[in-house]
Amino acid sequence: MIEKIQALWPEIALFVTACVVMVIGLSPSAAVRRLCGVVTGLGLLAAGALAYTTPAVNPALPGLALYGKAMVAGIGLVLLLLASGTVDREYESFLARGGEGAGGQGRAEYEPLRSTKGEFYAFFLFSLTGLMLTAGATDLVWLFLALELTSLPTYVMVTISSGRDRSMEAGVKYFFLGAMGAATFLYGFAMLYGGTGTTSLGGIANALAAQRAAPGGQINPIAMLGLVLSVVGIGFKIAAVPMHFYTADVYQGASPSVAGFLAFVPKAAGFFALLSLCAAVGWGPTGDTLAEPLRSVLWVMAALTMTVGNALAVVQTSLRRVLAYSSVAHSGYMLVGVIAGPGPAGGGTLMTSGVAAVLFYLLAYGLTNAGSFAVLGCLERVRPDGQAEELDSIEDVRGLCQDRPLLGWALVLSVMSLLGLPPLLGFFAKLPLFGAGLNAGEYALVVVLALNSAVAAFYYLRVAAAAVLEPGQVGRGPVSVRPTTARWRPMAAFVSAAGVVALAIYPVTGWALFGARQGADARSEPAQRAAAEPALPSDPHAASVGATPPAPAE
Amino acid sequence: MLIASIAAISLFALAAPLAHGAWRRGAGPLLALGVGSVFARLAWVAPDVTAGAVTLERFAWAPQLGLEVALRLDGLALLMSLLITGVGAVVLLFASASLRDHPALGRFYATLLAFMASMLGLVLADNALLAFVFWELTSITSYLLIGLDHHRAEARKAATQALLTTGAGGLALLAGLVTLCEAAGTYQLSELVTRAEVLDHPALTPAIALILAGCFTKSAQFPFWAWLPGAMEAPTAVSAYLHSSTMVKAGVYLIARLSPLLSGVALWDSSLVVVGAATALGAAFVGSRQTYFKRVLAYSTVSSLGTMVMLLGLGAGGATAAAVFLLAHALYKGALFLVAGVVDHATHVKDSERLGALWRSLPITATAAALAGLSMAGVPGLLGFAGKELWVKESLHALQGGWTPWLIGAVAGAGALNAAMAAQVALRPFWLAAPSSAGAHAPAKDPAHAHGPAWPLWIGPALMALAGLIGGVSPGLFAAPVALAAADAIAGLSPGAPGAADVPLDVGHLVKPGPALYLSLGAVAAGLAVFALRRAYRAATRPASALDPLGPQSAYAAAYSGVLGTAQAITRVTQNGSLHFYLRVTLGFVSVVGWGTLWRAWAGASEPIPRTPVGPIEAALVAGTAVSVAAMVLLRTRLAVIAALGAAGYCVASLFAVYGAPDLAMTQFAVETLSVVLLVLVLYHLPRFPVFRLTAARVVDAAIALSVGALMSGLVLLAAGVQLAEPVSAYFSQNASALANGRNVVNVIIVDFRALDTLGEITVLAIAALGVLALLDVRAERPGPRASAPGQPADAHPNPAHAPADGALAGRAPTIGGPA
């Protein structure tokens, strides 16, 4: 019992913080309610520090828990900067709009949005708790509960994030499709239990290995069906095609801060789960291929996800839909790493480990993506009738580098990094995916990956070109885009932009990559090594991914 | 020293906007001086390098990925870096005058210097990934430079085309380099080229194809050349620097860099020769029909790049020719571009046919143009002659090696047409009489330019043309050592080693009667003839423009619109905003994958499905469930549907009771009742179901539903056959009285064995009841349906069937606790 609790200190910290925040949020004093964000941040910091006590729990992927939790705490801080003030600000603009859709009467007394502030932060923390639990899951039941703990709060967050009807619709769509996804993988988990006789991931790994070693050498059909259904269901969490349909509508319907949250948190949970499951199956005795037909299913999903996601993003005029569909495409890239697996036994460079590539990509994507949504959240458009609405179209960022250089260049850095242009962080994330795919012999998939990366240039460059090349709008007629009142959100954009650059500079890149490598390593004892090293206080992201200098053996 | 050079230029780039802000006019020359000092530093060590010394500097970056900052200065790198810094200094000087009044001059300096640093990094990089990083940086900075005048739509379009083409090529290059380096086990280029065992690796062919794709796009080879003429939208200084002297040579450079390893591989050599020759001839043909200065120069640049690529496919001799040609071309083409810039600056005329007799007003420029033009045409006494002579010689040599005679035709044709283009840009505007047509421009009458251009404008072309002359007359001074050292590096030899290049470049040695000389002089003569008869030539070749739809520009346009079209089609089909459609696809996928797995897994294997006897009551209950479900699907009012749902639930609950689970049955009855009540409360006010869909669509829906349902039923049956552990019921019935002192086993289970479960269930039910109470309360406060229901959601639904349902949901939601 006590060992299990030891593995859960960060989650416990987050959970306690969530409860505290909920209580604070009920305070009649606005000054106390305003502490919610600060307390949430402190909780995340504590969780990040405690993450280093995480022991290796999952025998198949011992490093995953430590890396995952540290990363979640680090990126959670950026997401918190992004999310701060969401509900309050939305409420103010809702009031300013005269409360369209609600008749405009009787709202002065009843203020549900005001009262949801504490809950908003609590939901935020609950979801991150779920994400951390997913990283440390050792059991199917645990995994299911963790995945759902990650998702359930987000349904509410989408709905309350803005006062518009559109976010209601987004929430409803998201919930229905999400429930179906959850049902699918729950069904899969049940079948997996039926096929192996255990819910423990380690036990499942042993059972499947025994089934493969037996004469005939086949995984029990029931177990295999369970695996396939689980993967398809988890596809919803990572927005893989064909479970991706909700993304654009939801990201556009929710406020940018929540959309940024959605683009990372459920996706990371899905990938943690996928990696845990695939590690239980094993990438074959030589570490090269997953069992069929699991590999084929993942393969088809990866190719479809990359292609459809990019194709959909190309034609969008709404910046948020572009980011939504590109987040689909990014999941497809990461699936290549999942298929490639941890590489040949004995390791080698990071270029051979698809698992490490996925873990590093998650970090890079989470950080960069938060930045791009933060820039969106920092701006609002003024309609001709004088009312403000959220930024949406690519047209709205025209000339941003001239009008608001800091935000503009933060956006440009973000999209360039998402595109994977060197020497930004995104390049260092995409490169190992290429390498791992090639080393695993997945040439066709790597070609699809390269083609899709080229297609991605179409829309990312459109955003960057609009911001850099187009003339500014200030001083030319009425200003249609202005900064919002959210005070902390620009910080999220700047922190993300700084991270995108800083993580690409020696020696921080090495630390981050080393962290990812450790996270993927099945043979070392990352917890002990990492615990021996002090965390870097200056850069929370570098610190969050295992601030351990490269060992000579790497 | 190497890292310091790159760092110095990067520093200049950072300081450039500040310098421009502080000194205005003085900033350009100052920056040029800075770059010139880097050039001087490199020139200082040149004698050592040409003697065989290699400088190597290494710093860590991301060792986990095989990426390190490894810089290496050998003969090839020396040639390129001297060109980059030398031409760069001259171009900066030129730009400081030609773009004097440009509003973004500070930004221009910064971008140009950033480009220079990246280019220098690319040629000095000894690590494949580092080279790629710099490669992409040159693409981005070039994008910004082409788009400098971004208020013009053509400039933005050209910039985008350049970046898309070279960016896509860059990705291919990355994949190719990673493949090659992973196969070889090293990312260090100087190490890589010695790993001959890679040549047997199965991944070699794709690696070569990918690397060449990257190099060909960057160096504007057929069929990827379309972006380069478009890139001439950039200011002339940029064209002179990026699009003739440096960046477009990056592809050639990388090919040369990998030559020691890959030269000799059939695929590599033949691709280079075929693509290079096709580019050389094709671009020369297109260019010879142009009259605009920069367009002629752009196509002749493409043609020259093709020449270099072709030469690199011809082995060690070709390498020497390529190195000499590269140097000669950079000097004369850079000079001609700057000359074009001077003429444009002085006359604002871009068409060379509309100008004439400019030697009177621009004497120095005209002289520089003449020297550069002669060099480009390949007239003896200039460095260009040496390049062209070696080119022809190597092609003749290749003919003996088994290459088709067509190759010589292509070489001769390209040479002749290049001579014609040289005459067009260097002879026509300066030394021939002004055309008498109405559009003619007489610059001498323009008092503003009567004294000729400012010195920063003409000094550049003059210097480069002079260098071409010195290189031709006295090659030993600088041209031969540098070019031959580069050739040795391309061939993978160290200078002075046996087999190293020692071709004499002076005129006396080259002008020897033989087929090569006749061919190359014949080409010059033919070129002059084409120039003299240019009107007839252009008229005669006009039908060739019918091929334009098959040309590279159309290919790019087709690829561009193809991607967009495909994307639009995918969007139309898959993203229509209808939740119904989304569910259909998702469930269809689940069904296909599930059945597929089952079919695959069970091919061969067969496990008996357990059968239990079915009594009449059970059968009746199952039938009742089925009828209720069918009714649910078919009925049209919400209340009836809810009732049918309840009936189905009651049938299942009864089934539990029949099979001896009364507790479960009781719970189920309670839950069913509660659900029906809740559903009635919530759904009472919603409208009737309209029939939205056509029969065909409903059939598809039914098929998907049945398929998924059958899959799930099948899985349940299969899972029932799995006996993983002793059923817990045995334990319960044995221990009920022994441990819990109860005789009713069900009671004992509920309150003892599973007491915590029961507690949880009770809690959940209580909370649910509270929620219901709250809902009823809210309804009580607001009697009657609300008058002002919100309209449609903002999302426009192309599917009309979908919108009302969503609108209704969005409209109802506020009563359940939204922002009402």
XYZ file of C-alpha atoms in Angstrom, chain A residues 94 101-103 106-107 110 112-113 163 165-166 168-169 172-173 176-177 180 184 187 191 193-198 220-222 224-225 228-229 232 241-249 252 292-293 296-297 300-301 304 307-308 310-312 314-316 321 325 349-352 402 416 421-423 427-428 430-432 434-435 438-439 443 446 450 453-455 457-458 461 464-465 468-471 504-507 509-511 513-514 550 554, chain B residues 60-67 107 129 132-134 136-137 140 143-144 147-148 150-151 156 159-160 163-164 167-168 171-172 174-175 178-179 182 187 201 203 206 210 559-560 563-564 566-568 570-572 574-575 577-579 581-583 585-587 589-590 593-598 600-602 605 607 711-713 715-716 718-719 722 724-725 782 786 788-797 802 806 809-810 813-814 817-820:
214
model
C -20.497 38.196 -22.221
C -29.198 34.463 -26.341
C -30.356 34.888 -22.802
C -32.904 37.594 -23.233
C -32.636 38.790 -14.783
C -28.985 38.007 -15.051
C -27.874 34.944 -11.058
C -23.373 31.058 -12.674
C -20.241 31.927 -14.581
C -20.663 32.489 -22.688
C -24.041 29.054 -27.403
C -21.333 27.768 -29.645
C -22.479 24.628 -25.540
C -22.750 22.932 -28.891
C -22.293 18.481 -26.327
C -20.591 17.184 -29.473
C -21.176 12.434 -27.129
C -18.227 11.429 -29.260
C -18.447 6.640 -27.477
C -14.993 1.526 -27.197
C -14.895 -2.687 -24.227
C -11.749 -8.147 -23.921
C -8.823 -9.022 -19.597
C -10.840 -11.842 -21.090
C -7.964 -12.849 -23.310
C -5.213 -12.709 -20.709
C -6.891 -13.269 -17.373
C -5.401 -10.212 -15.695
C -5.314 -15.056 -28.222
C -7.942 -13.662 -30.640
C -9.981 -12.202 -27.809
C -6.022 -9.150 -29.874
C -9.516 -7.879 -30.499
C -7.444 -3.316 -31.398
C -10.630 -1.929 -29.886
C -9.315 2.570 -31.781
C -8.687 9.714 -37.921
C -11.490 8.572 -38.033
C -12.131 9.580 -34.427
C -11.007 13.156 -35.068
C -14.291 14.688 -36.109
C -14.890 16.675 -32.984
C -11.613 18.586 -33.025
C -12.350 21.557 -35.250
C -15.832 22.224 -33.953
C -13.406 26.648 -32.413
C -0.380 -8.110 -36.396
C -3.053 -6.933 -36.941
C -1.732 -2.655 -39.428
C -4.474 -0.835 -37.567
C -3.583 2.820 -41.276
C -4.557 5.209 -38.520
C -4.845 8.535 -42.472
C -2.927 12.967 -44.443
C -6.477 13.875 -43.545
C -3.109 18.158 -43.060
C -5.496 18.163 -45.971
C -8.228 19.560 -43.770
C -4.844 23.429 -45.717
C -8.217 24.798 -46.730
C -9.241 26.463 -43.490
C -9.537 25.330 -37.202
C -6.634 20.016 -37.776
C 21.203 6.954 -30.161
C 17.871 8.582 -29.684
C 17.397 8.263 -33.410
C 16.462 4.620 -33.040
C 4.453 45.121 -37.152
C 7.555 27.628 -37.492
C 11.816 24.139 -39.231
C 15.325 24.044 -37.854
C 16.790 25.172 -35.615
C 12.800 20.218 -35.699
C 14.448 18.380 -32.843
C 10.473 15.635 -35.748
C 13.976 14.453 -36.497
C 13.898 11.451 -34.130
C 12.178 10.277 -39.018
C 15.127 8.380 -37.631
C 13.638 4.608 -40.895
C 15.425 2.418 -38.401
C 9.978 3.440 -45.214
C 8.317 7.871 -43.379
C 7.798 13.659 -45.179
C 5.402 17.727 -43.440
C 5.711 19.434 -46.804
C 1.960 19.894 -47.051
C 4.178 24.132 -44.902
C 1.195 25.356 -46.916
C 3.491 29.480 -43.826
C 3.529 33.142 -40.668
C 3.371 35.104 -43.915
C 5.335 38.832 -41.052
C 4.847 39.941 -44.621
C 1.468 41.650 -44.590
C 1.437 45.304 -43.668
C 16.843 24.058 -29.161
C 20.091 25.421 -27.758
C 22.952 23.417 -26.404
C 22.997 22.043 -23.805
C 18.331 20.246 -25.944
C 20.577 17.503 -24.708
C 18.927 17.467 -21.286
C 16.339 14.685 -25.203
C 18.077 12.742 -22.495
C 23.910 13.348 -20.700
C 24.413 7.749 -24.306
C 28.504 19.859 -28.916
C 24.860 20.575 -29.645
C 22.556 17.582 -29.371
C 24.803 14.540 -29.279
C 21.801 12.238 -28.694
C 20.696 12.935 -32.235
C 24.139 12.833 -33.758
C 23.976 16.597 -34.178
C 15.679 44.750 -42.158
C 22.282 17.439 -39.648
C 20.552 20.555 -43.004
C 19.848 23.121 -40.295
C 21.783 25.746 -42.213
C 16.762 25.319 -44.129
C 17.924 28.606 -42.677
C 13.874 30.880 -44.781
C 12.060 33.621 -48.449
C 12.219 36.822 -46.459
C 9.385 38.856 -50.088
C 11.169 42.070 -49.124
C 5.872 42.324 -49.532
C 3.297 44.898 -50.461
C 4.708 37.277 -51.903
C 8.574 33.960 -52.117
C 6.023 31.329 -51.237
C 10.003 28.350 -50.044
C 7.499 25.606 -50.821
C 11.266 23.495 -48.301
C 9.682 20.319 -49.650
C 12.437 17.526 -46.177
C 13.344 14.966 -48.788
C 16.573 15.354 -44.479
C 15.052 11.923 -44.977
C 19.223 10.453 -42.151
C 18.861 7.261 -44.167
C 22.083 5.828 -40.222
C 26.742 11.894 -39.223
C 23.322 -1.099 -48.103
C 18.698 1.760 -48.295
C 16.096 5.596 -51.689
C 15.836 11.657 -51.636
C 0.844 20.521 -57.823
C -0.270 23.569 -55.855
C -2.996 19.812 -53.082
C -5.615 22.470 -52.509
C -7.595 17.343 -52.803
C -7.792 19.103 -49.497
C -11.059 20.754 -50.435
C -11.524 15.739 -48.398
C -13.000 18.573 -46.410
C -16.248 18.517 -48.316
C -15.526 14.301 -44.340
C -16.123 17.511 -42.491
C -20.494 19.383 -39.530
C -23.050 16.641 -38.972
C -22.709 14.656 -35.786
C -22.162 11.568 -40.218
C -19.278 11.580 -37.753
C -20.857 8.796 -35.740
C -17.900 6.931 -39.967
C -16.540 6.263 -36.519
C -18.807 3.312 -35.856
C -14.473 2.074 -38.668
C -14.901 0.280 -35.349
C -11.590 -3.092 -37.639
C -13.400 -5.413 -35.245
C -14.640 -7.792 -37.898
C -11.303 -7.654 -39.650
C -9.473 -8.627 -36.503
C -11.926 -11.387 -35.755
C -7.939 -12.634 -39.215
C -7.526 -14.053 -35.758
C -9.960 -16.869 -36.290
C -8.720 -21.517 -35.038
C -13.261 -22.597 -30.224
C -19.930 -7.568 -33.477
C -20.674 -6.733 -29.870
C -23.032 -9.683 -29.457
C -17.860 -10.694 -28.580
C -20.137 -11.284 -25.611
C -16.987 -15.398 -27.155
C -16.133 -13.844 -23.859
C -13.578 -17.732 -21.298
C -10.432 -17.287 -16.200
C -10.985 -17.991 -12.544
C -39.425 29.348 -14.764
C -39.046 30.334 -22.776
C -36.670 33.942 -26.575
C -34.880 30.756 -27.470
C -31.520 31.478 -29.029
C -31.253 31.049 -32.733
C -29.044 28.763 -34.696
C -25.568 28.020 -33.399
C -22.917 30.091 -35.062
C -21.526 27.110 -36.908
C -23.197 26.903 -40.271
C -24.322 23.396 -40.979
C -28.590 18.459 -38.412
C -28.264 21.226 -32.430
C -29.816 21.326 -27.716
C -28.166 24.670 -27.467
C -29.033 23.765 -22.298
C -29.338 27.022 -20.336
C -27.581 25.128 -15.445
C -25.974 27.190 -18.139
C -25.574 30.947 -18.128
C -29.289 31.615 -18.104
